[in-house]
Each structure stands twice: as C-alpha cells, then as structure tokens.
GROMACS .gro file of C-alpha atoms in nm:
model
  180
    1UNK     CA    1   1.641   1.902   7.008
    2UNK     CA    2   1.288   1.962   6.963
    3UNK     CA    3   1.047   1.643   6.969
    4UNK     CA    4   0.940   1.690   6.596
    5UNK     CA    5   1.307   1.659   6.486
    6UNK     CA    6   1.397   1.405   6.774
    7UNK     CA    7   1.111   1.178   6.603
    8UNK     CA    8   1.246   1.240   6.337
    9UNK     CA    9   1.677   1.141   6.321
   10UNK     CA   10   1.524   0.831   6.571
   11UNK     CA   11   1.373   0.696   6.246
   12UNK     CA   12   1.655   0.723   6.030
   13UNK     CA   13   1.719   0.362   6.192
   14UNK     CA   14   1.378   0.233   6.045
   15UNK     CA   15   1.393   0.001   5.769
   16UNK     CA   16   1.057   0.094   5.589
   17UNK     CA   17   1.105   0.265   5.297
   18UNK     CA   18   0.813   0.415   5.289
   19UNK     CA   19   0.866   0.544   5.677
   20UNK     CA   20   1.250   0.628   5.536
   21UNK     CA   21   1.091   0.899   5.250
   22UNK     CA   22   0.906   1.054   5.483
   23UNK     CA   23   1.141   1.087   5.715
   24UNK     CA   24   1.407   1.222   5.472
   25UNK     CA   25   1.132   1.460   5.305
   26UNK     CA   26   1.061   1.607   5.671
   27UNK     CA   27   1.453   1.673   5.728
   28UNK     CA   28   1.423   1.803   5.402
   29UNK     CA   29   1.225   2.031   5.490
   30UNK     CA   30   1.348   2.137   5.812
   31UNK     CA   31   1.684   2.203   5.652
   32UNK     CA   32   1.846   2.432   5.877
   33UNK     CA   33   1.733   2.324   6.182
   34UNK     CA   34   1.765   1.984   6.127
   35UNK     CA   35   2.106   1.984   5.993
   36UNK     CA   36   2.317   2.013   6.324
   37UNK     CA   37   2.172   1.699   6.411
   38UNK     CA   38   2.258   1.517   6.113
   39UNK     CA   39   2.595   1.644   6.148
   40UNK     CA   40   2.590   1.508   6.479
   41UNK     CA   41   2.426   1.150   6.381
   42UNK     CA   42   2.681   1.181   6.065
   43UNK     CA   43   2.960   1.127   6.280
   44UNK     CA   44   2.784   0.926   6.582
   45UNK     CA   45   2.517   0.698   6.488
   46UNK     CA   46   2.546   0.324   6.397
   47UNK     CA   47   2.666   0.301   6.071
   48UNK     CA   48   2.310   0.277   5.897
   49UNK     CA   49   2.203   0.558   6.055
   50UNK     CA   50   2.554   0.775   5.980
   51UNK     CA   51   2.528   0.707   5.608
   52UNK     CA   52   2.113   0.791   5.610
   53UNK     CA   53   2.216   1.090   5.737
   54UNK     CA   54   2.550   1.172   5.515
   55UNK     CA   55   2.279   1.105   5.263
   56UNK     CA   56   2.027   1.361   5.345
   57UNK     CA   57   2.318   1.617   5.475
   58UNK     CA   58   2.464   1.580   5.121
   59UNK     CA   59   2.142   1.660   4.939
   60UNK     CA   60   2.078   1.931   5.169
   61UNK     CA   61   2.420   2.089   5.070
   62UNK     CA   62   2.320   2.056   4.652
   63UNK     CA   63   1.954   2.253   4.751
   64UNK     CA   64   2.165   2.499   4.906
   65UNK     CA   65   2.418   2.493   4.609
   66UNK     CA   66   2.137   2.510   4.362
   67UNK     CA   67   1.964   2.810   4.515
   68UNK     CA   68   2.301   2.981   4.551
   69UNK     CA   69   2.353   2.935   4.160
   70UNK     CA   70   1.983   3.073   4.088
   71UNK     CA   71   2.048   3.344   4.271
   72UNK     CA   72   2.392   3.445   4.128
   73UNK     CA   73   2.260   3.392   3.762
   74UNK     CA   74   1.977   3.645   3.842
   75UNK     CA   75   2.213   3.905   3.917
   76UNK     CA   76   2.368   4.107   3.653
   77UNK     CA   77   2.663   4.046   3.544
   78UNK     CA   78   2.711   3.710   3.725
   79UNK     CA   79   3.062   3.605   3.810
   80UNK     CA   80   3.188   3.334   3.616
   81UNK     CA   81   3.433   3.225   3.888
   82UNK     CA   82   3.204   3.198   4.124
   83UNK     CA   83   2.954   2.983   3.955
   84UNK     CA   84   3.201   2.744   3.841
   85UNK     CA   85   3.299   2.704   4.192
   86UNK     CA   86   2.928   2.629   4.281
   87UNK     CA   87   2.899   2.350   4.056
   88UNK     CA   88   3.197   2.208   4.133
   89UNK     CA   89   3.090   2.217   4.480
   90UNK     CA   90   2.738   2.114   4.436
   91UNK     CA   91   2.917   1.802   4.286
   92UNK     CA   92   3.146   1.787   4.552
   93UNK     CA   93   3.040   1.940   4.836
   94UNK     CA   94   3.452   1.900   4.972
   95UNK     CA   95   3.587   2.086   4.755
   96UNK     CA   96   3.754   2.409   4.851
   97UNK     CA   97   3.671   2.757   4.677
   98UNK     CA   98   3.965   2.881   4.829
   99UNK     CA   99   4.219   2.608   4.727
  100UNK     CA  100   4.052   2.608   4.370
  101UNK     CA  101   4.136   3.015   4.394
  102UNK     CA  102   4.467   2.913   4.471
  103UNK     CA  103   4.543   2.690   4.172
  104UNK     CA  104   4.423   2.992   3.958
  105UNK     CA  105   4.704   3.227   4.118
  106UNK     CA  106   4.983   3.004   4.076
  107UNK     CA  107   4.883   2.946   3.716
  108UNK     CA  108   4.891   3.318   3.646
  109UNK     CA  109   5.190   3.371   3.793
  110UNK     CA  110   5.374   3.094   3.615
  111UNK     CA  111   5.157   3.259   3.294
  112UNK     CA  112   5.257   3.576   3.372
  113UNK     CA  113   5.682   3.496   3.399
  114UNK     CA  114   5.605   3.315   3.061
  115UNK     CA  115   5.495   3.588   2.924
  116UNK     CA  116   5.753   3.825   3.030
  117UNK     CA  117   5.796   4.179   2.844
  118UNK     CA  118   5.600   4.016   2.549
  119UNK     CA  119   5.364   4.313   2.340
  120UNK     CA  120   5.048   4.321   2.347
  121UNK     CA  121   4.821   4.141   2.124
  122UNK     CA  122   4.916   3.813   1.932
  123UNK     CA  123   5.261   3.792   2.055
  124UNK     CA  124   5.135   3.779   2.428
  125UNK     CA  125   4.835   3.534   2.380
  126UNK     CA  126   5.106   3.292   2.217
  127UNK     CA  127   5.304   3.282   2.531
  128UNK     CA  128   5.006   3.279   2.723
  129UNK     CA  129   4.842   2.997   2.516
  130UNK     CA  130   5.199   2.831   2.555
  131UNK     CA  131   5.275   2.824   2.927
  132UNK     CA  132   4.921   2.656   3.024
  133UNK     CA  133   4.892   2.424   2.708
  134UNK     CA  134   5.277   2.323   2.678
  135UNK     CA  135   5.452   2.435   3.029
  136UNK     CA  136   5.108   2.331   3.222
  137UNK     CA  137   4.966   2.082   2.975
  138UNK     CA  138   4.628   2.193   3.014
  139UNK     CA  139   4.458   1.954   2.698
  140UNK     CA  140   4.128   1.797   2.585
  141UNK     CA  141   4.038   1.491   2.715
  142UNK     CA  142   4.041   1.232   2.407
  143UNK     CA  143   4.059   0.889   2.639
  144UNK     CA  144   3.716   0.999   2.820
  145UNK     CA  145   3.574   1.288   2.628
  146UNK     CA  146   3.249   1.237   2.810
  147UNK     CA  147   3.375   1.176   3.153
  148UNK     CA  148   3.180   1.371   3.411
  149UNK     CA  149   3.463   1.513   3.555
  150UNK     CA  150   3.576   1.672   3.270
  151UNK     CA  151   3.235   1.909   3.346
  152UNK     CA  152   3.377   2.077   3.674
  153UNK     CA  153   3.687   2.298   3.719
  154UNK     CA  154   3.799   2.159   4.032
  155UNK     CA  155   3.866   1.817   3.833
  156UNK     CA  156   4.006   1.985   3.537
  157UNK     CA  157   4.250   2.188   3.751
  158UNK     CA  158   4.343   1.895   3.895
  159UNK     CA  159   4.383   1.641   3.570
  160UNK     CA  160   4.544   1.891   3.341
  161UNK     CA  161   4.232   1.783   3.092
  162UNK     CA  162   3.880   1.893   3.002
  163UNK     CA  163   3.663   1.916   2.738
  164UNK     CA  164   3.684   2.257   2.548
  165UNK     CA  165   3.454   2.433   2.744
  166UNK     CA  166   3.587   2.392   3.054
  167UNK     CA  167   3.943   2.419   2.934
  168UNK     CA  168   3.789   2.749   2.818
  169UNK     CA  169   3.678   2.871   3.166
  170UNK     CA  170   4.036   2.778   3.299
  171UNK     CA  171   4.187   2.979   3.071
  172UNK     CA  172   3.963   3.308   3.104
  173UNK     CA  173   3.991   3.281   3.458
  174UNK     CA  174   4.391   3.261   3.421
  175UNK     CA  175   4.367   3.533   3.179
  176UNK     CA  176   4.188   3.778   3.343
  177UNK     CA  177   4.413   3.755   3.626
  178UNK     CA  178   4.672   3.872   3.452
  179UNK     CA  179   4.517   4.110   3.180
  180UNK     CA  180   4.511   3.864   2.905
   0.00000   0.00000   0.00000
C-alpha cells in the first residue's frame, strides 16, 4: 500500500471531524486504488474503523452507480432493464442483477402458461394483465404509497406492490419477454 493511502485508512481511526472529511474526500478521490483497502479494513479493522470504511466503500459504489446510469442514458436507445437495475443497486448496492433477471423469467413463464393459445390483441393482454395482477398479485401500494421502496424494482419484485410506475416497468419487462 502506498504511503499516501497508508496515511490515509490509518486516519479513519481519528476522531476529528474535520481530519475525518478530509480523509474520506481523499479516498474519495483515490477510488479505485483505495478501495481494496477499504475492503480489507471493512472486514478487519476495529469496529469504528470497519463502519468508516463500509461508509466510504458504500458511497464509492453509488459514484460508480451514478456514472454507470449517465452513461447508459447517453446512449441511444437506453435499456430500460438495465437502468432499473442500476438504481436499485445504487440503493442497494447487494442486490443482485442476476437474481432480479431471474424473478423476471419465472414471471413470464408463469405469464406465458396463463396465457396459453389466447389471440392476439385484447384477449391476450387480459390474461396477461390477469396472471401478474390476480395469480401474482402484483398491486399499488395504498398502506405506504410514498414508501421509498416502492421506487426500486428489486423491492417491488419482492413485495408484490409499487406505485404505478414501477408496477409499470414490471410489467413491460414481463411483457416483452414474452411478446406482450
């Protein structure tokens, strides 16, 4: 470790604030390589120092989440999918794109066998609109309309409710999976 960034993760101990914000705007800024060693300190340090640096490890991961959202909205034709993950993960940084991919499948599938031999147009989108509303019970949230959680798709996968946008996203991304 170089003596910049051993100076540096020695001070996370310090009980200064001011010496603490400019010690956590240096990591900051040393982002990648100072983020081994945080890992390291993360799981190894006294317990001060452990959650100082879950602390700056955590806001290093939302930086990195935000820039990965800027950059996917500048492209064109950004994929919904994908930035929904991103959020959710910039919210949560343990939540798993892969597992959250997952969810989606089975719910098209079980979509899908609802659906059956059904015609195209309105006759399909009922029995589409039924097997995640009624069969999955995919609803608005009306105990805690406003609750954060109902912002990210992880959560609303999870709870079965959402506010209407993001019961929206859940259902395009079900959809297109399946041609709907």
């Amino acid at each position: 470790m170089p003596g910049e960034l051993a100076a540096l993760v020695s001070l996370l101990d310090d009980d200064s604030p001011t010496v603490l914000a400019a010690v956590t705007q240096r990591l900051r800024e040393l982002a990648d390589e100072a983020a081994p060693a945080l890992r390291d300190l993360a799981e190894q340090g006294s317990p001060k120092v452990r959650g100082r640096a879950r602390e700056v490890l955590a806001n290093l991961e939302r930086r990195e989440g935000f820039s990965r959202l800027a950059r996917l909205a500048e492209t064109p034709g950004p994929d919904l999918e994908e930035g929904a993950m991103l959020l959710a993960s910039i919210h949560d940084p343990a939540v798993d794109p892969f597992a959250l991919r997952l969810k989606l499948d089975r719910l098209a599938e079980g979509a899908a066998r609802t659906i059956g031999d059904a015609p195209q147009g309105r006759p399909r989108i009922e029995r589409f609109l039924k097997s995640l509303h009624q069969q999955e019970g995919f609803q608005g949230d009306e105990e805690a309309f406003y609750a954060f959680q109902n912002n990210f798709l992880d959560s609303v996968l999870e709870r079965r409710r959402g506010i209407p946008i993001t019961l929206i996203l859940v259902y395009m991304l079900v959809g297109r999976r399946i041609g709907v």
